[in-house]
Short mmCIF file of C-alpha atoms and ligand atoms in Angstrom, two decimals:
data_model
loop_
_atom_site.label_atom_id
_atom_site.label_comp_id
_atom_site.label_asym_id
_atom_site.label_seq_id
_atom_site.Cartn_x
_atom_site.Cartn_y
_atom_site.Cartn_z
CA UNK A 1 -12.77 -8.98 2.53
CA UNK A 2 -16.56 -8.42 3.44
CA UNK A 3 -16.08 -5.98 7.18
CA UNK A 4 -13.80 -3.77 4.90
CA UNK A 5 -16.16 -3.52 1.75
CA UNK A 6 -19.31 -2.67 4.30
CA UNK A 7 -17.32 -0.34 5.62
CA UNK A 8 -16.45 1.14 2.52
CA UNK A 9 -19.96 1.75 1.60
CA UNK A 10 -20.64 3.25 5.01
CA UNK A 11 -18.15 5.21 6.08
CA UNK A 12 -16.38 6.23 2.35
CA UNK A 13 -16.35 9.48 0.33
CA UNK A 14 -16.05 9.53 -3.33
CA UNK A 15 -14.76 12.69 -3.98
CA UNK A 16 -13.92 14.79 -7.68
CA UNK A 17 -10.61 13.14 -9.21
CA UNK A 18 -11.60 9.56 -8.27
CA UNK A 19 -10.45 9.95 -5.27
CA UNK A 20 -11.90 8.28 -2.26
CA UNK A 21 -12.00 9.36 1.00
CA UNK A 22 -11.60 7.18 3.75
CA UNK A 23 -10.10 9.12 6.28
CA UNK A 24 -12.45 8.38 9.16
CA UNK A 25 -11.24 4.88 9.43
CA UNK A 26 -8.23 4.02 7.47
CA UNK A 27 -6.05 7.02 6.91
CA UNK A 28 -6.33 9.83 9.28
CA UNK A 29 -8.66 8.34 11.65
CA UNK A 30 -7.55 4.58 12.27
CA UNK A 31 -9.70 2.30 13.53
CA UNK A 32 -7.71 -0.13 14.84
CA UNK A 33 -10.07 -3.41 14.93
CA UNK A 34 -10.57 -3.25 11.42
CA UNK A 35 -6.58 -3.05 10.89
CA UNK A 36 -6.50 -6.16 13.05
CA UNK A 37 -8.85 -8.05 10.61
CA UNK A 38 -6.50 -6.47 7.72
CA UNK A 39 -3.75 -7.57 9.79
CA UNK A 40 -5.07 -11.26 10.14
CA UNK A 41 -6.40 -11.53 6.14
CA UNK A 42 -3.32 -10.37 4.45
CA UNK A 43 -1.52 -13.44 7.03
CA UNK A 44 -3.49 -15.44 5.76
CA UNK A 45 -3.47 -14.72 2.15
CA UNK A 46 0.59 -14.75 2.45
CA UNK A 47 1.01 -17.62 4.89
CA UNK A 48 3.15 -19.32 2.87
CA UNK A 49 5.83 -17.25 2.01
CA UNK A 50 9.08 -16.71 4.16
CA UNK A 51 8.51 -12.87 4.90
CA UNK A 52 11.22 -11.01 6.72
CA UNK A 53 9.94 -7.55 5.98
CA UNK A 54 7.41 -5.37 6.00
CA UNK A 55 7.69 -2.22 3.34
CA UNK A 56 5.45 0.80 2.94
CA UNK A 57 5.75 4.29 2.18
CA UNK A 58 4.95 7.27 4.04
CA UNK A 59 2.41 8.38 5.40
CA UNK A 60 -0.51 6.63 5.18
CA UNK A 61 0.67 3.05 4.78
CA UNK A 62 2.37 3.08 8.07
CA UNK A 63 0.00 2.44 10.72
CA UNK A 64 -1.53 -0.37 8.37
CA UNK A 65 2.15 -2.09 7.47
CA UNK A 66 2.47 -1.81 11.43
CA UNK A 67 -0.69 -3.44 12.55
CA UNK A 68 0.08 -5.85 9.47
CA UNK A 69 4.05 -6.53 10.27
CA UNK A 70 2.55 -7.94 14.12
CA UNK A 71 1.11 -10.65 12.37
CA UNK A 72 4.04 -11.44 10.46
CA UNK A 73 6.93 -10.73 13.59
CA UNK A 74 9.04 -8.71 11.45
CA UNK A 75 10.08 -5.53 11.13
CA UNK A 76 8.22 -2.99 8.83
CA UNK A 77 10.63 0.07 6.83
CA UNK A 78 9.08 2.63 5.30
CA UNK A 79 10.33 4.90 2.07
CA UNK A 80 10.58 8.31 2.98
CA UNK A 81 9.13 10.98 0.66
CA UNK A 82 11.45 13.89 0.14
CA UNK A 83 12.44 17.00 -2.29
CA UNK A 84 15.94 17.54 -1.88
CA UNK A 85 18.65 14.92 -0.77
CA UNK A 86 21.70 14.68 -0.53
CA UNK A 87 22.24 11.33 -2.19
CA UNK A 88 25.69 9.70 -0.37
CA UNK A 89 25.68 6.34 -1.18
CA UNK A 90 24.10 5.00 2.05
CA UNK A 91 20.35 5.27 -0.12
CA UNK A 92 18.60 4.13 -2.35
CA UNK A 93 16.57 6.26 -4.08
CA UNK A 94 14.00 6.17 -6.82
CA UNK A 95 11.09 8.57 -8.00
CA UNK A 96 7.17 8.54 -7.14
CA UNK A 97 4.70 10.57 -8.79
CA UNK A 98 2.24 11.25 -5.97
CA UNK A 99 -2.01 10.22 -7.02
CA UNK A 100 -3.51 12.79 -4.49
CA UNK A 101 -0.80 15.58 -4.57
CA UNK A 102 0.23 15.23 -8.67
CA UNK A 103 3.71 16.14 -7.52
CA UNK A 104 6.86 13.75 -7.69
CA UNK A 105 8.86 13.00 -4.84
CA UNK A 106 12.06 11.59 -4.57
CA UNK A 107 11.55 8.44 -2.35
CA UNK A 108 14.56 6.87 0.12
CA UNK A 109 15.11 4.11 1.99
CA UNK A 110 18.70 4.03 3.99
CA UNK A 111 20.44 0.65 2.29
CA UNK A 112 21.36 -0.69 5.87
CA UNK A 113 17.40 -1.35 6.19
CA UNK A 114 16.99 -3.63 3.17
CA UNK A 115 19.37 -6.38 2.40
CA UNK A 116 19.61 -9.23 -0.26
CA UNK A 117 18.72 -11.75 2.65
CA UNK A 118 15.41 -9.68 2.62
CA UNK A 119 12.17 -11.31 1.79
CA UNK A 120 9.85 -8.38 1.54
CA UNK A 121 6.21 -7.80 1.29
CA UNK A 122 5.06 -4.61 0.51
CA UNK A 123 1.90 -3.07 2.07
CA UNK A 124 -0.01 -0.24 1.27
CA UNK A 125 -3.58 1.88 1.32
CA UNK A 126 -4.74 2.34 -2.07
CA UNK A 127 -3.72 1.13 -5.33
CA UNK A 128 -4.58 3.37 -8.57
CA UNK A 129 -2.02 4.50 -11.21
CA UNK A 130 0.78 2.36 -9.82
CA UNK A 131 3.29 4.85 -8.95
CA UNK A 132 3.82 4.31 -5.55
CA UNK A 133 3.72 0.39 -5.65
CA UNK A 134 6.21 0.30 -8.85
CA UNK A 135 8.76 3.04 -6.60
CA UNK A 136 8.86 0.37 -3.77
CA UNK A 137 9.01 -2.72 -6.08
CA UNK A 138 12.36 -0.44 -7.80
CA UNK A 139 13.97 0.38 -4.21
CA UNK A 140 13.50 -3.47 -3.22
CA UNK A 141 14.64 -4.65 -6.73
CA UNK A 142 18.10 -2.13 -5.93
CA UNK A 143 18.36 -3.96 -2.69
CA UNK A 144 18.46 -7.44 -4.23
CA UNK A 145 15.45 -8.54 -1.75
CA UNK A 146 13.00 -10.83 -3.09
CA UNK A 147 10.03 -9.17 -3.47
CA UNK A 148 7.30 -11.93 -1.82
CA UNK A 149 4.57 -9.64 -2.88
CA UNK A 150 1.92 -6.55 -2.13
CA UNK A 151 -0.99 -6.25 -0.11
CA UNK A 152 -3.06 -3.19 -0.68
CA UNK A 153 -6.34 -2.39 1.22
CA UNK A 154 -8.11 -0.52 -1.53
CA UNK A 155 -7.38 -1.07 -5.42
CA UNK A 156 -9.31 1.27 -7.62
CA UNK A 157 -9.48 -1.63 -10.50
CA UNK A 158 -10.84 1.01 -13.05
CA UNK A 159 -6.83 2.41 -12.74
CA UNK A 160 -4.25 0.84 -14.31
CA UNK A 161 -2.13 -0.27 -11.53
CA UNK A 162 -3.60 -3.68 -10.63
CA UNK A 163 -3.22 -4.51 -14.39
CA UNK A 164 0.71 -3.41 -14.62
CA UNK A 165 1.73 -5.34 -11.20
CA UNK A 166 0.23 -8.51 -12.35
CA UNK A 167 1.24 -8.55 -15.33
CA UNK A 168 4.41 -8.46 -13.88
CA UNK A 169 3.96 -11.82 -12.36
CA UNK A 170 3.86 -9.96 -8.61
CA UNK A 171 1.49 -11.57 -5.94
CA UNK A 172 -0.69 -9.10 -5.83
CA UNK A 173 -3.49 -9.38 -3.02
CA UNK A 174 -6.02 -6.56 -2.50
CA UNK A 175 -8.46 -6.83 0.07
CA UNK A 176 -11.29 -4.60 -1.61
CA UNK A 177 -11.09 -4.00 -5.27
CA UNK A 178 -13.58 -1.45 -6.58
CA UNK A 179 -14.75 -1.73 -10.22
CA UNK A 180 -16.67 1.21 -10.87
CA UNK A 181 -16.96 5.02 -8.89
CA UNK A 182 -19.04 7.55 -9.69
CA UNK A 183 -20.40 10.98 -7.72
CA UNK A 184 -22.70 8.44 -5.74
CA UNK A 185 -21.83 4.82 -6.63
CA UNK A 186 -19.59 2.58 -6.01
CA UNK A 187 -19.16 -1.02 -6.63
CA UNK A 188 -16.77 -3.69 -6.24
CA UNK A 189 -14.94 -6.42 -7.90
CA UNK A 190 -17.19 -10.25 -7.25
P1 5GP B 201 -0.92 5.42 -7.07
O1 5GP B 201 0.73 5.35 -7.27
O2 5GP B 201 -0.77 3.45 -6.95
O3 5GP B 201 -1.39 5.97 -8.21
O4 5GP B 201 -1.55 5.79 -6.02
C1 5GP B 201 -1.25 5.65 -4.65
C2 5GP B 201 -0.88 5.68 -3.43
O5 5GP B 201 -1.97 7.41 -3.76
C3 5GP B 201 -1.41 5.85 -2.17
O6 5GP B 201 -0.40 5.51 -1.53
C4 5GP B 201 -2.72 6.48 -1.53
O7 5GP B 201 -1.88 7.11 -0.38
C5 5GP B 201 -3.02 7.61 -2.58
N1 5GP B 201 -4.11 7.03 -3.18
C6 5GP B 201 -4.21 7.20 -4.55
N2 5GP B 201 -6.09 6.77 -4.62
C7 5GP B 201 -6.51 7.20 -3.71
C8 5GP B 201 -7.54 7.52 -3.41
O8 5GP B 201 -8.34 7.02 -3.99
N3 5GP B 201 -8.07 7.89 -2.06
C9 5GP B 201 -7.19 8.27 -0.90
N4 5GP B 201 -7.28 8.64 0.26
N5 5GP B 201 -5.64 8.18 -1.29
C10 5GP B 201 -5.38 7.30 -2.63
#
């Protein structure tokens, strides 16, 4: 998605540890015009899927998922990160290791919001090693819902997540795939 790639080149900042900061337009301050373009693009790429729900993970996926969901006209559910849980049987739970914070979280979702009738599109801001996405996939599978695909805004193609998810046979669409990133250069795939 050209407009996104240009924005990353203009406003993205590369930080140590393979972290790309895009907080001026994607995940702290949010450019709603860009988000609308992102929503339209995901709608185009998943036009033939009978999606009933958008699933994301807090925090930075939520804003994007809400705008994307308007194009599909379906609700958004976000998985909540928590460190101490009382499993009361009403929740699906999985573990996710955070790429940016290097911590492991329990991630939960209320059972009543994901059912076997649901066809789910997972949305997130970044794909790096795949932990967040694998956690969300685990929750969808536990719920017996159908995974229609995953839409990622920025995939860091030099990390392993993309390959893992594609090898699972999941329809993965990433709007910008970074091929390589050094302290001062960034290149895209294609
Ligand atoms: P993964 O679980 O695939 O290793 O990492 C994905 C999650 O970590 C995303 O939900 C995102 O919030 C965060 N993340 C991974 N890489 C980056 C990055 O380069 N920049 C930012 N801002 N977040 C990242």
